[in-house]
Each structure stands twice: as C-alpha cells, then as structure tokens.
XYZ file of C-alpha atoms in Angstrom:
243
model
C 0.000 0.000 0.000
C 0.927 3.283 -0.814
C 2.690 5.751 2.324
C 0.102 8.539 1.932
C 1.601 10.901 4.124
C 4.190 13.493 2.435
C 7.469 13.315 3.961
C 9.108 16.418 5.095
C 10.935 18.784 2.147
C 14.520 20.159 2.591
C 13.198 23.363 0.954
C 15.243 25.253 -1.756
C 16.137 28.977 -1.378
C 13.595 30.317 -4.181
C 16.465 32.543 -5.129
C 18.320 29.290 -6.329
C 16.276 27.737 -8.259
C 16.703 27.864 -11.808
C 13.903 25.593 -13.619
C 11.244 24.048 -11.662
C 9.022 21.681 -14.117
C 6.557 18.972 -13.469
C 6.619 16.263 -15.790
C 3.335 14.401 -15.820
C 2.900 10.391 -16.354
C 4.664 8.978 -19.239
C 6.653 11.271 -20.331
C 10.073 12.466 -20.990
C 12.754 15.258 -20.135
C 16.043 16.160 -21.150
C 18.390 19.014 -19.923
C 22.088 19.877 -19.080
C 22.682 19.955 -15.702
C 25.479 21.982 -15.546
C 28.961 21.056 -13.107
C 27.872 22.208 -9.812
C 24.028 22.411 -9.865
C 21.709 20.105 -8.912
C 18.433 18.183 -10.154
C 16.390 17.159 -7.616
C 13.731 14.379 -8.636
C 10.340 14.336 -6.690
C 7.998 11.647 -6.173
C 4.679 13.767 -5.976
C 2.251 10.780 -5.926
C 3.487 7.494 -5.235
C 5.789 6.450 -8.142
C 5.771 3.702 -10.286
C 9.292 4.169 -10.696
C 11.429 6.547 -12.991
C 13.739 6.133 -15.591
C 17.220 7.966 -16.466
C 20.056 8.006 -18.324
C 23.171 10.766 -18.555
C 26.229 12.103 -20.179
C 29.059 13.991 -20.404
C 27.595 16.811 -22.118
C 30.380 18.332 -23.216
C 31.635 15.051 -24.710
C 28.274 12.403 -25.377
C 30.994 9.605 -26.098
C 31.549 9.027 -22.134
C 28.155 8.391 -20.399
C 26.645 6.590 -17.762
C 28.113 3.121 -16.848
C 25.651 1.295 -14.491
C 27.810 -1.449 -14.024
C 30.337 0.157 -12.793
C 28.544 2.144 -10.368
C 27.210 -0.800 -9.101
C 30.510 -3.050 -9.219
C 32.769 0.227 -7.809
C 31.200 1.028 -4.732
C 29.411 -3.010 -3.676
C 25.774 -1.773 -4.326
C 23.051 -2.339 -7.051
C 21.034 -0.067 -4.897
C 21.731 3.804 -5.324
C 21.314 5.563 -1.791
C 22.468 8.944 -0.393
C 26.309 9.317 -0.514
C 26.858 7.135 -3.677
C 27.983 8.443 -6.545
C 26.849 7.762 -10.281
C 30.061 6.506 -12.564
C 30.624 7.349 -16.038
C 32.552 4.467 -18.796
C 35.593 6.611 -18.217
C 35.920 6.362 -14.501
C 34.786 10.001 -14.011
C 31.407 11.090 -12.065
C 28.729 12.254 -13.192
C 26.533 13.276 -10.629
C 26.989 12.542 -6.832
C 23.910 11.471 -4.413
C 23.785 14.280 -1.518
C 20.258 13.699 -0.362
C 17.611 11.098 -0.321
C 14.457 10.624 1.084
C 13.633 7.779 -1.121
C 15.912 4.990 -0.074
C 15.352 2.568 -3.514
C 16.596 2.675 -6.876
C 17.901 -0.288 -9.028
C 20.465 -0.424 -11.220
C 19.621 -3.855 -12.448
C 15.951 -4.036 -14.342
C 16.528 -1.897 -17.321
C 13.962 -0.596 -18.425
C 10.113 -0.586 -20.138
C 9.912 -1.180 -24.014
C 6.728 -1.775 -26.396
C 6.717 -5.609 -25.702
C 7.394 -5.401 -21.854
C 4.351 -2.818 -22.545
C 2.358 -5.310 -24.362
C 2.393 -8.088 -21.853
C 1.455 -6.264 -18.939
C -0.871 -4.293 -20.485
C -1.772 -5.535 -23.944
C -1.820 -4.072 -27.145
C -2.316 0.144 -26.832
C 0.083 3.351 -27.752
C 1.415 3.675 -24.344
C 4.701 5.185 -23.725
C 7.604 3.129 -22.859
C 10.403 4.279 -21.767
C 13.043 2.658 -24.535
C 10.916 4.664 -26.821
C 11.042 7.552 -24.422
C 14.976 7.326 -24.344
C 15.491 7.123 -28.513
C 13.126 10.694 -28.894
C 14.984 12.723 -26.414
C 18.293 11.258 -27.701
C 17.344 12.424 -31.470
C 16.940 15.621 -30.546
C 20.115 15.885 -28.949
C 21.858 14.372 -32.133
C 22.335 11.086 -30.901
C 21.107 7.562 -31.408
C 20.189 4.092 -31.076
C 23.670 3.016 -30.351
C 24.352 5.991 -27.895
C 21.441 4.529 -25.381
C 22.610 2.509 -22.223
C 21.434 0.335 -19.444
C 19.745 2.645 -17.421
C 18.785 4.095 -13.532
C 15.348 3.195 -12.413
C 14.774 5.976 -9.739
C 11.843 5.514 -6.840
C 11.858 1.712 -7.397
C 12.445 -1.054 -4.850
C 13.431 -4.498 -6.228
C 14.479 -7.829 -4.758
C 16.775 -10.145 -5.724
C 15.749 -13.813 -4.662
C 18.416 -16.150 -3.945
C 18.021 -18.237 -7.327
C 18.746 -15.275 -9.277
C 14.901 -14.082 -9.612
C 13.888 -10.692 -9.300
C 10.764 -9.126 -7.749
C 9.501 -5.620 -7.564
C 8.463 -4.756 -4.631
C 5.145 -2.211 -3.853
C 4.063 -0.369 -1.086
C 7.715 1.491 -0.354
C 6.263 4.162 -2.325
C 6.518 7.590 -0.506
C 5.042 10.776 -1.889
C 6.599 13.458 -1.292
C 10.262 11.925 -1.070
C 13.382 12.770 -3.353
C 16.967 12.075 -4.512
C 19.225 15.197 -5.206
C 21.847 14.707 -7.483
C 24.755 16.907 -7.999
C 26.596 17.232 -11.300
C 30.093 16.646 -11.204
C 30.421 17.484 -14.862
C 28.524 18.974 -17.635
C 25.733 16.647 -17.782
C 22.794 15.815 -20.028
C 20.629 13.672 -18.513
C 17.070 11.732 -20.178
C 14.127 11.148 -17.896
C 11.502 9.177 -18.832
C 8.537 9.119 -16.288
C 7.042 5.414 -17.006
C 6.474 2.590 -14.851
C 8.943 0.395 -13.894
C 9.673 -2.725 -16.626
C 8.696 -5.484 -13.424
C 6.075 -3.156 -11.555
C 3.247 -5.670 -11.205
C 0.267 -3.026 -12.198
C -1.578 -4.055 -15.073
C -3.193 -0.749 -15.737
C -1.218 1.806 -17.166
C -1.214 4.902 -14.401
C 1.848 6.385 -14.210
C 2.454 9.300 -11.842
C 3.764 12.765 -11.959
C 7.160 13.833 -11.135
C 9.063 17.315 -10.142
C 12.071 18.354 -11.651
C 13.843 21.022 -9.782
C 17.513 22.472 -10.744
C 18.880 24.377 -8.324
C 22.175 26.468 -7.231
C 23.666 23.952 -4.821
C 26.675 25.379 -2.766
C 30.327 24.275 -3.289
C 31.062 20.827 -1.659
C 32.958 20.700 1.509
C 36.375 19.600 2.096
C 34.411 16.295 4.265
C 31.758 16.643 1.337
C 30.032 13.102 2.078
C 30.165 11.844 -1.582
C 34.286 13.020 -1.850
C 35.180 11.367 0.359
C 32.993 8.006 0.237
C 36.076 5.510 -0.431
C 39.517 5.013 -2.263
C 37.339 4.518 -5.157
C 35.469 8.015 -5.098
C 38.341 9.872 -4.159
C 39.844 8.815 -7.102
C 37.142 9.130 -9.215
C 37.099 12.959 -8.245
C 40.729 13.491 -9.081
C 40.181 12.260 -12.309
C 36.723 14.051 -12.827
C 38.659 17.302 -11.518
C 41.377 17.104 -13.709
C 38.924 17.228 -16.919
C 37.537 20.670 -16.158
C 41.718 22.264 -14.723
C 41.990 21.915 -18.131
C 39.886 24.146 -19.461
C-alpha cells in the first residue's frame, strides 16, 4: 500500500532555483545539468518508478556506466552518498540527499513488448521509446542509449537469481538530489517500472527542480565516500583544470 503521508521537504532557497518543471505520467525530459548544480527528482504521488540516463555533455561519447557504479562502490542499490560513474571512470553526478531509499540499477527498463504483456496491445509510452526521442533531438542515437537508472523503485533479488519488484515502499513526497560533477545531459523518462506488477497503465507525476547547490565541503560526504570516489574525483577534476 501506498505511504500517503508526504514526507518532510529540505526546501530550496527560491532565489536558487533555476527551472522548476513537473513532468506528468509517461513522459520524458532532457536538460544539461550543468557542473555544480543540482536536479532534484520528486515523487509527488506514489511512483511507479522513474527512468534515467546521462552524459558527459560536453563530450556524449563518455556516459553513464551502471555497471560500474554498481561493481565500484558493492551496491546495485543507489542511496544517499553514492555516486553515479561514467565508462571513463569520471562522475557524473553525486547522491547528496535522499528521502527515497530505492533505486535499481539492475531491471533496465520498459519497451513496447514489456508494454504489451502487462498491459496488452495500446500506444502507451515506454520508456526505450522515451529514451530514442529525447536522444534524437540531442543528435544522438540508437547506439548511444545505455542500461539505465530506475529511480523511486524497490526491487528484490531472490536467492536463485529471480527478481521481484516490490510495492508499497512508495513515498510521496520523497526525493533524490543529485549533484553534477560534470557537464551533464541527462534523459528522464517518467514510465512505470519494466517489473512493476500493475496491469493498468497509471503512471504518476514527477518534479524536476535544478537548483544552485553550494560548493562541496572539504568532508563533502560523496568526496570522500572511499579510495574509489576519491579517485574518481581526481580524475573528474582534472577534466575541467583543463579548461
């Protein structure tokens, strides 16, 4: 069952803020998130889960590598202090808040046939279709998409390899801030998750809030996560002393 009750916000100086959109049930966004600010993702409603996918902006060749986010720092579960890798051992965006607590780096995501069996045959959006539109208009392609994030989403992982979403961890109201480390495009697509169990079609609304985040701390949380991170930062911080 659905948490009903809206969780408390860490409210954003208004003065900060520099876009503030909601995007409503199946579909799709695509920005740059530029080094330094911050998108916030909000669960307004209960969510079905959320998909997303980034790169460098400033060079679309390296991009998001959910493997290795997973594989570098022990966890196929994103949570607050984590970091989000790119195929080039740089970051892309660090994890400074979240009120969420669940999201998979394993499932993938939605496409017209996952679509198809859990709801039948109908136009809906999937997010694989989702992913290819905002990509063309960004001058990319079918080879540039990736395994992706699946934000707001709980799944288990049974001990014969089986996988199981799970409902009822849903909590309007809750959110995962995420801090670009680089120039970064990033592709949302707002459409259930490929294993949520619902066979009706009701995806839920999301906010998308960039903000002026302040300069990370020398025991910034993220920077200092492990061996791994640390060195993940030199590397991502050497990219932009050269410019």
């Amino acid at each position: 069952m659905v948490q009903t009750s809206v969780l408390p916000s860490a409210a954003i100086e208004p003065s900060l803020i520099l876009l503030d959109e909601k995007l409503p049930g199946g579909a799709y966004w695509h920005n740059v998130i530029k080094r330094g600010n911050t998108l916030r993702v909000t669960d307004l409603e209960g969510s079905q889960g959320v998909s997303l996918i980034c790169y460098n902006a400033d060079n679309p060749i390296e991009r998001l590598n959910v493997a290795d986010t997973a594989k570098i720092q022990f966890n196929a579960f994103l949570k607050k202090g984590m970091v989000i890798y790119s195929d080039m051992g740089r970051i892309l965006f660090s994890i400074t808040e979240d009120t969420s607590g669940y999201h998979d780096l394993i499932c993938g995501c939605s496409n017209a046939a996952s679509n198809a069996a859990k709801y039948g045959e109908s136009d809906y959006n999937n997010s694989r279709n989702n992913f290819l539109k905002a990509l063309g208009k960004r001058g990319l392609t079918r080879k540039d998409l990736m395994p992706n994030i699946n934000l707001f989403s709980r799944v288990a992982v049974h001990p014969n390899g089986d996988l199981e979403y799970i409902t009822g961890c849903e909590k309007p109201g809750s959110f995962v801030d995420l801090r670009a480390e680089m120039n970064v495009l990033v592709v949302i697509s707002n459409c259930p998750h490929v294993l949520h169990p619902d066979t009706v079609y009701k995806p839920k609304p999301i906010q998308l809030t960039v903000w002026r985040s302040p300069a990370p701390a020398p025991d910034d949380l993220c920077r200092t996560a492990n061996e791994e991170a640390i060195r993940g930062f030199i590397n991502t911080d050497a990219l932009f002393a050269q410019m």
